[in-house]
């Protein structure tokens, strides 16, 4: 039995090309193609729900961020794989916050896409190496136990909360009434304590453990 997929992308040529690529995969089939989030809502009403939604981020009417949030609230069992032309941290963090379990760039090789989809189904998530993969491998760990084992100060917890926002470090410093250098110290301290190397890693840890803005 093949895993069903819905593609949500306003560029129909890209969506159709993606559908044709997936048709060559052994364990997946495209159920339907939607132009935006509202179109997806209508399709879900009239059809059986897909296992996976391949979701473009930049779309008119209802974009990927809004669509992911709607899916998270209404159909949390659907696995969301975000598709983007950009590898920026902010888009990734926002999509994770809104329920995405995967993130892929649109220029990915077909073989990598198939591997990503298999990982999404088997492990429940898939993120590229630049997305702090070490953090995602521990998503199933017990949250309270993880927090209790690490000595994180109240100010570091406050910084973690803001790490999930769209603010840059300078803006976070202003919000926390301290200098950018102090923010860098919080960041570096958390990098060492949590064995992380990027803000994405901090944001995912914060979301996982209930520190979110």
PDB file of C-alpha atoms in Angstrom:
ATOM      1  CA  UNK A   1       0.000   0.000   0.000  1.00  0.00           C
ATOM      2  CA  UNK A   2       1.397   3.365  -1.035  1.00  0.00           C
ATOM      3  CA  UNK A   3       1.507   6.460   1.155  1.00  0.00           C
ATOM      4  CA  UNK A   4      -0.705   9.210  -0.231  1.00  0.00           C
ATOM      5  CA  UNK A   5       0.531  12.751  -0.845  1.00  0.00           C
ATOM      6  CA  UNK A   6      -1.123  16.107  -1.479  1.00  0.00           C
ATOM      7  CA  UNK A   7       0.988  18.742  -3.223  1.00  0.00           C
ATOM      8  CA  UNK A   8       0.183  22.369  -2.401  1.00  0.00           C
ATOM      9  CA  UNK A   9       1.931  24.778  -4.771  1.00  0.00           C
ATOM     10  CA  UNK A  10       0.566  27.672  -6.829  1.00  0.00           C
ATOM     11  CA  UNK A  11       3.097  27.003  -9.597  1.00  0.00           C
ATOM     12  CA  UNK A  12       1.281  24.219 -11.435  1.00  0.00           C
ATOM     13  CA  UNK A  13       4.220  23.367 -13.691  1.00  0.00           C
ATOM     14  CA  UNK A  14       6.371  22.725 -10.625  1.00  0.00           C
ATOM     15  CA  UNK A  15       3.570  20.829  -8.896  1.00  0.00           C
ATOM     16  CA  UNK A  16       2.983  18.608 -11.932  1.00  0.00           C
ATOM     17  CA  UNK A  17       6.708  17.968 -12.351  1.00  0.00           C
ATOM     18  CA  UNK A  18       6.895  17.027  -8.681  1.00  0.00           C
ATOM     19  CA  UNK A  19       3.904  14.718  -9.082  1.00  0.00           C
ATOM     20  CA  UNK A  20       5.517  13.014 -12.081  1.00  0.00           C
ATOM     21  CA  UNK A  21       8.731  12.514 -10.114  1.00  0.00           C
ATOM     22  CA  UNK A  22       6.884  10.971  -7.168  1.00  0.00           C
ATOM     23  CA  UNK A  23       5.000   8.631  -9.494  1.00  0.00           C
ATOM     24  CA  UNK A  24       8.328   6.823  -9.993  1.00  0.00           C
ATOM     25  CA  UNK A  25       8.727   6.181  -6.254  1.00  0.00           C
ATOM     26  CA  UNK A  26       7.778   2.722  -5.014  1.00  0.00           C
ATOM     27  CA  UNK A  27       5.989   3.666  -1.814  1.00  0.00           C
ATOM     28  CA  UNK A  28       4.269   6.959  -2.621  1.00  0.00           C
ATOM     29  CA  UNK A  29       1.510   8.322  -4.821  1.00  0.00           C
ATOM     30  CA  UNK A  30       0.083  11.807  -5.308  1.00  0.00           C
ATOM     31  CA  UNK A  31      -3.566  12.004  -4.304  1.00  0.00           C
ATOM     32  CA  UNK A  32      -4.247  15.537  -5.508  1.00  0.00           C
ATOM     33  CA  UNK A  33      -2.634  18.885  -6.311  1.00  0.00           C
ATOM     34  CA  UNK A  34      -3.794  22.163  -4.725  1.00  0.00           C
ATOM     35  CA  UNK A  35      -3.011  25.769  -5.621  1.00  0.00           C
ATOM     36  CA  UNK A  36      -3.029  27.121  -2.050  1.00  0.00           C
ATOM     37  CA  UNK A  37      -4.141  26.375   1.495  1.00  0.00           C
ATOM     38  CA  UNK A  38      -7.813  27.132   0.880  1.00  0.00           C
ATOM     39  CA  UNK A  39      -7.816  24.786  -2.085  1.00  0.00           C
ATOM     40  CA  UNK A  40      -6.307  22.105   0.152  1.00  0.00           C
ATOM     41  CA  UNK A  41      -9.075  22.595   2.722  1.00  0.00           C
ATOM     42  CA  UNK A  42     -11.695  22.019   0.026  1.00  0.00           C
ATOM     43  CA  UNK A  43      -9.900  18.964  -1.338  1.00  0.00           C
ATOM     44  CA  UNK A  44      -9.628  17.410   2.125  1.00  0.00           C
ATOM     45  CA  UNK A  45     -13.364  17.893   2.669  1.00  0.00           C
ATOM     46  CA  UNK A  46     -14.226  16.003  -0.505  1.00  0.00           C
ATOM     47  CA  UNK A  47     -11.510  13.330  -0.431  1.00  0.00           C
ATOM     48  CA  UNK A  48      -9.749  11.002   1.960  1.00  0.00           C
ATOM     49  CA  UNK A  49      -6.949  12.688   3.890  1.00  0.00           C
ATOM     50  CA  UNK A  50      -3.396  12.320   2.583  1.00  0.00           C
ATOM     51  CA  UNK A  51      -0.606  10.883   4.700  1.00  0.00           C
ATOM     52  CA  UNK A  52       1.756  13.695   3.667  1.00  0.00           C
ATOM     53  CA  UNK A  53       1.311  17.279   2.504  1.00  0.00           C
ATOM     54  CA  UNK A  54       4.151  18.712   0.430  1.00  0.00           C
ATOM     55  CA  UNK A  55       3.634  22.380   1.184  1.00  0.00           C
ATOM     56  CA  UNK A  56       5.062  25.347  -0.680  1.00  0.00           C
ATOM     57  CA  UNK A  57       5.767  28.273   1.644  1.00  0.00           C
ATOM     58  CA  UNK A  58       5.227  31.229  -0.702  1.00  0.00           C
ATOM     59  CA  UNK A  59       1.699  31.200  -2.121  1.00  0.00           C
ATOM     60  CA  UNK A  60      -1.100  33.747  -2.621  1.00  0.00           C
ATOM     61  CA  UNK A  61      -4.497  33.519  -0.864  1.00  0.00           C
ATOM     62  CA  UNK A  62      -3.255  31.225   1.942  1.00  0.00           C
ATOM     63  CA  UNK A  63       0.500  30.682   2.235  1.00  0.00           C
ATOM     64  CA  UNK A  64       2.444  27.776   3.659  1.00  0.00           C
ATOM     65  CA  UNK A  65       2.752  29.216   7.151  1.00  0.00           C
ATOM     66  CA  UNK A  66      -1.015  29.685   7.504  1.00  0.00           C
ATOM     67  CA  UNK A  67      -1.732  26.321   5.899  1.00  0.00           C
ATOM     68  CA  UNK A  68       0.675  24.475   8.195  1.00  0.00           C
ATOM     69  CA  UNK A  69      -0.918  26.099  11.224  1.00  0.00           C
ATOM     70  CA  UNK A  70      -4.396  25.105  10.010  1.00  0.00           C
ATOM     71  CA  UNK A  71      -3.272  21.513   9.439  1.00  0.00           C
ATOM     72  CA  UNK A  72      -1.658  21.370  12.880  1.00  0.00           C
ATOM     73  CA  UNK A  73      -4.892  22.536  14.514  1.00  0.00           C
ATOM     74  CA  UNK A  74      -7.328  20.489  12.437  1.00  0.00           C
ATOM     75  CA  UNK A  75      -5.429  17.452  11.124  1.00  0.00           C
ATOM     76  CA  UNK A  76      -2.369  16.932  13.355  1.00  0.00           C
ATOM     77  CA  UNK A  77      -1.805  13.380  12.049  1.00  0.00           C
ATOM     78  CA  UNK A  78      -0.930  14.653   8.568  1.00  0.00           C
ATOM     79  CA  UNK A  79       2.837  14.896   8.050  1.00  0.00           C
ATOM     80  CA  UNK A  80       3.843  18.303   6.665  1.00  0.00           C
ATOM     81  CA  UNK A  81       6.927  18.601   4.460  1.00  0.00           C
ATOM     82  CA  UNK A  82       7.665  22.251   3.697  1.00  0.00           C
ATOM     83  CA  UNK A  83       9.044  23.123   0.270  1.00  0.00           C
ATOM     84  CA  UNK A  84      11.034  26.302  -0.249  1.00  0.00           C
ATOM     85  CA  UNK A  85      13.526  28.027  -2.509  1.00  0.00           C
ATOM     86  CA  UNK A  86      15.215  29.500   0.576  1.00  0.00           C
ATOM     87  CA  UNK A  87      17.364  27.915   3.270  1.00  0.00           C
ATOM     88  CA  UNK A  88      16.953  30.740   5.780  1.00  0.00           C
ATOM     89  CA  UNK A  89      16.624  29.974   9.478  1.00  0.00           C
ATOM     90  CA  UNK A  90      13.548  32.134  10.030  1.00  0.00           C
ATOM     91  CA  UNK A  91      11.361  30.327   7.501  1.00  0.00           C
ATOM     92  CA  UNK A  92      12.446  26.973   8.900  1.00  0.00           C
ATOM     93  CA  UNK A  93      11.783  27.990  12.509  1.00  0.00           C
ATOM     94  CA  UNK A  94       8.364  29.411  11.663  1.00  0.00           C
ATOM     95  CA  UNK A  95       7.354  26.295   9.732  1.00  0.00           C
ATOM     96  CA  UNK A  96       8.457  24.019  12.592  1.00  0.00           C
ATOM     97  CA  UNK A  97       6.531  26.221  15.018  1.00  0.00           C
ATOM     98  CA  UNK A  98       3.448  25.841  12.791  1.00  0.00           C
ATOM     99  CA  UNK A  99       3.696  22.062  12.682  1.00  0.00           C
ATOM    100  CA  UNK A 100       6.025  21.085   9.829  1.00  0.00           C
ATOM    101  CA  UNK A 101       7.864  17.795  10.357  1.00  0.00           C
ATOM    102  CA  UNK A 102      10.101  18.218   7.339  1.00  0.00           C
ATOM    103  CA  UNK A 103      11.778  20.901   5.236  1.00  0.00           C
ATOM    104  CA  UNK A 104      13.195  20.526   1.721  1.00  0.00           C
ATOM    105  CA  UNK A 105      14.614  22.903  -0.852  1.00  0.00           C
ATOM    106  CA  UNK A 106      12.921  22.794  -4.252  1.00  0.00           C
ATOM    107  CA  UNK A 107      16.196  22.155  -6.072  1.00  0.00           C
ATOM    108  CA  UNK A 108      16.611  18.804  -4.325  1.00  0.00           C
ATOM    109  CA  UNK A 109      17.589  15.757  -6.388  1.00  0.00           C
ATOM    110  CA  UNK A 110      14.757  13.201  -6.890  1.00  0.00           C
ATOM    111  CA  UNK A 111      16.729  10.542  -5.016  1.00  0.00           C
ATOM    112  CA  UNK A 112      17.077  12.869  -2.028  1.00  0.00           C
ATOM    113  CA  UNK A 113      13.354  13.602  -2.143  1.00  0.00           C
ATOM    114  CA  UNK A 114      12.527   9.909  -1.985  1.00  0.00           C
ATOM    115  CA  UNK A 115      14.903   9.437   0.951  1.00  0.00           C
ATOM    116  CA  UNK A 116      13.321  12.437   2.676  1.00  0.00           C
ATOM    117  CA  UNK A 117       9.799  11.079   2.234  1.00  0.00           C
ATOM    118  CA  UNK A 118      10.813   7.660   3.541  1.00  0.00           C
ATOM    119  CA  UNK A 119      12.412   9.268   6.601  1.00  0.00           C
ATOM    120  CA  UNK A 120       9.324  11.388   7.157  1.00  0.00           C
ATOM    121  CA  UNK A 121       7.108   8.298   7.254  1.00  0.00           C
ATOM    122  CA  UNK A 122       9.464   6.022   9.184  1.00  0.00           C
ATOM    123  CA  UNK A 123      10.891   8.484  11.722  1.00  0.00           C
ATOM    124  CA  UNK A 124       8.205  11.159  11.764  1.00  0.00           C
ATOM    125  CA  UNK A 125      10.505  13.946  10.599  1.00  0.00           C
ATOM    126  CA  UNK A 126      13.120  14.905   8.028  1.00  0.00           C
ATOM    127  CA  UNK A 127      15.331  17.996   7.990  1.00  0.00           C
ATOM    128  CA  UNK A 128      18.521  18.713   6.017  1.00  0.00           C
ATOM    129  CA  UNK A 129      21.930  18.819   7.655  1.00  0.00           C
ATOM    130  CA  UNK A 130      21.995  22.613   7.931  1.00  0.00           C
ATOM    131  CA  UNK A 131      18.824  22.420  10.051  1.00  0.00           C
ATOM    132  CA  UNK A 132      20.589  21.166  13.185  1.00  0.00           C
ATOM    133  CA  UNK A 133      19.762  17.511  12.616  1.00  0.00           C
ATOM    134  CA  UNK A 134      21.219  16.467  15.964  1.00  0.00           C
ATOM    135  CA  UNK A 135      18.327  18.154  17.730  1.00  0.00           C
ATOM    136  CA  UNK A 136      15.637  16.467  15.647  1.00  0.00           C
ATOM    137  CA  UNK A 137      16.939  12.997  16.443  1.00  0.00           C
ATOM    138  CA  UNK A 138      15.940  13.544  20.073  1.00  0.00           C
ATOM    139  CA  UNK A 139      12.398  14.806  19.454  1.00  0.00           C
ATOM    140  CA  UNK A 140      10.877  11.714  21.058  1.00  0.00           C
ATOM    141  CA  UNK A 141      12.803  12.087  24.331  1.00  0.00           C
ATOM    142  CA  UNK A 142      10.985  12.992  27.538  1.00  0.00           C
ATOM    143  CA  UNK A 143      10.761  16.791  27.720  1.00  0.00           C
ATOM    144  CA  UNK A 144      10.866  17.301  31.505  1.00  0.00           C
ATOM    145  CA  UNK A 145      13.746  14.878  31.932  1.00  0.00           C
ATOM    146  CA  UNK A 146      15.732  16.654  29.219  1.00  0.00           C
ATOM    147  CA  UNK A 147      15.243  20.069  30.818  1.00  0.00           C
ATOM    148  CA  UNK A 148      16.009  18.898  34.351  1.00  0.00           C
ATOM    149  CA  UNK A 149      19.377  17.448  33.372  1.00  0.00           C
ATOM    150  CA  UNK A 150      20.663  20.784  32.052  1.00  0.00           C
ATOM    151  CA  UNK A 151      21.277  23.837  34.207  1.00  0.00           C
ATOM    152  CA  UNK A 152      19.679  26.670  32.223  1.00  0.00           C
ATOM    153  CA  UNK A 153      19.320  30.051  33.916  1.00  0.00           C
ATOM    154  CA  UNK A 154      16.098  32.067  33.890  1.00  0.00           C
ATOM    155  CA  UNK A 155      17.612  34.631  31.533  1.00  0.00           C
ATOM    156  CA  UNK A 156      18.763  31.875  29.183  1.00  0.00           C
ATOM    157  CA  UNK A 157      15.226  30.468  29.230  1.00  0.00           C
ATOM    158  CA  UNK A 158      13.923  33.921  28.349  1.00  0.00           C
ATOM    159  CA  UNK A 159      16.405  34.076  25.474  1.00  0.00           C
ATOM    160  CA  UNK A 160      15.293  30.612  24.314  1.00  0.00           C
ATOM    161  CA  UNK A 161      11.729  31.872  24.163  1.00  0.00           C
ATOM    162  CA  UNK A 162      12.724  34.735  21.892  1.00  0.00           C
ATOM    163  CA  UNK A 163      14.873  32.438  19.720  1.00  0.00           C
ATOM    164  CA  UNK A 164      11.651  31.036  18.227  1.00  0.00           C
ATOM    165  CA  UNK A 165      10.522  34.485  17.093  1.00  0.00           C
ATOM    166  CA  UNK A 166      11.366  36.376  13.909  1.00  0.00           C
ATOM    167  CA  UNK A 167      13.480  38.915  15.810  1.00  0.00           C
ATOM    168  CA  UNK A 168      17.209  39.188  15.167  1.00  0.00           C
ATOM    169  CA  UNK A 169      19.709  39.149  18.020  1.00  0.00           C
ATOM    170  CA  UNK A 170      19.818  42.957  18.266  1.00  0.00           C
ATOM    171  CA  UNK A 171      16.028  43.114  18.593  1.00  0.00           C
ATOM    172  CA  UNK A 172      16.071  40.349  21.213  1.00  0.00           C
ATOM    173  CA  UNK A 173      18.649  42.369  23.178  1.00  0.00           C
ATOM    174  CA  UNK A 174      16.332  45.385  23.140  1.00  0.00           C
ATOM    175  CA  UNK A 175      13.421  43.226  24.268  1.00  0.00           C
ATOM    176  CA  UNK A 176      15.461  41.782  27.136  1.00  0.00           C
ATOM    177  CA  UNK A 177      16.919  45.207  28.062  1.00  0.00           C
ATOM    178  CA  UNK A 178      20.517  44.148  27.665  1.00  0.00           C
ATOM    179  CA  UNK A 179      23.389  44.551  25.214  1.00  0.00           C
ATOM    180  CA  UNK A 180      23.850  42.506  22.023  1.00  0.00           C
ATOM    181  CA  UNK A 181      27.066  41.193  23.576  1.00  0.00           C
ATOM    182  CA  UNK A 182      25.103  39.789  26.525  1.00  0.00           C
ATOM    183  CA  UNK A 183      22.764  38.055  24.080  1.00  0.00           C
ATOM    184  CA  UNK A 184      25.773  36.537  22.352  1.00  0.00           C
ATOM    185  CA  UNK A 185      26.945  35.244  25.736  1.00  0.00           C
ATOM    186  CA  UNK A 186      23.543  33.598  26.366  1.00  0.00           C
ATOM    187  CA  UNK A 187      23.671  32.076  22.912  1.00  0.00           C
ATOM    188  CA  UNK A 188      27.205  30.740  23.263  1.00  0.00           C
ATOM    189  CA  UNK A 189      26.462  29.359  26.725  1.00  0.00           C
ATOM    190  CA  UNK A 190      23.411  27.499  25.418  1.00  0.00           C
ATOM    191  CA  UNK A 191      25.355  26.232  22.412  1.00  0.00           C
ATOM    192  CA  UNK A 192      27.825  24.646  24.835  1.00  0.00           C
ATOM    193  CA  UNK A 193      25.246  23.299  27.310  1.00  0.00           C
ATOM    194  CA  UNK A 194      22.953  21.859  24.630  1.00  0.00           C
ATOM    195  CA  UNK A 195      25.758  20.856  22.222  1.00  0.00           C
ATOM    196  CA  UNK A 196      24.239  22.888  19.403  1.00  0.00           C
ATOM    197  CA  UNK A 197      25.746  25.020  16.666  1.00  0.00           C
ATOM    198  CA  UNK A 198      22.930  27.173  15.264  1.00  0.00           C
ATOM    199  CA  UNK A 199      19.941  29.302  16.161  1.00  0.00           C
ATOM    200  CA  UNK A 200      17.740  26.747  14.434  1.00  0.00           C
ATOM    201  CA  UNK A 201      18.925  24.172  16.952  1.00  0.00           C
ATOM    202  CA  UNK A 202      18.124  26.539  19.826  1.00  0.00           C
ATOM    203  CA  UNK A 203      14.675  27.269  18.405  1.00  0.00           C
ATOM    204  CA  UNK A 204      13.824  23.602  17.973  1.00  0.00           C
ATOM    205  CA  UNK A 205      14.996  22.846  21.511  1.00  0.00           C
ATOM    206  CA  UNK A 206      12.880  25.750  22.791  1.00  0.00           C
ATOM    207  CA  UNK A 207       9.784  24.573  20.917  1.00  0.00           C
ATOM    208  CA  UNK A 208      10.279  21.000  22.039  1.00  0.00           C
ATOM    209  CA  UNK A 209      10.613  21.980  25.684  1.00  0.00           C
ATOM    210  CA  UNK A 210       7.866  24.574  25.900  1.00  0.00           C
ATOM    211  CA  UNK A 211       9.937  27.744  25.631  1.00  0.00           C
ATOM    212  CA  UNK A 212       8.242  29.649  22.817  1.00  0.00           C
ATOM    213  CA  UNK A 213       7.392  33.268  22.215  1.00  0.00           C
TER     214      UNK A 213
END
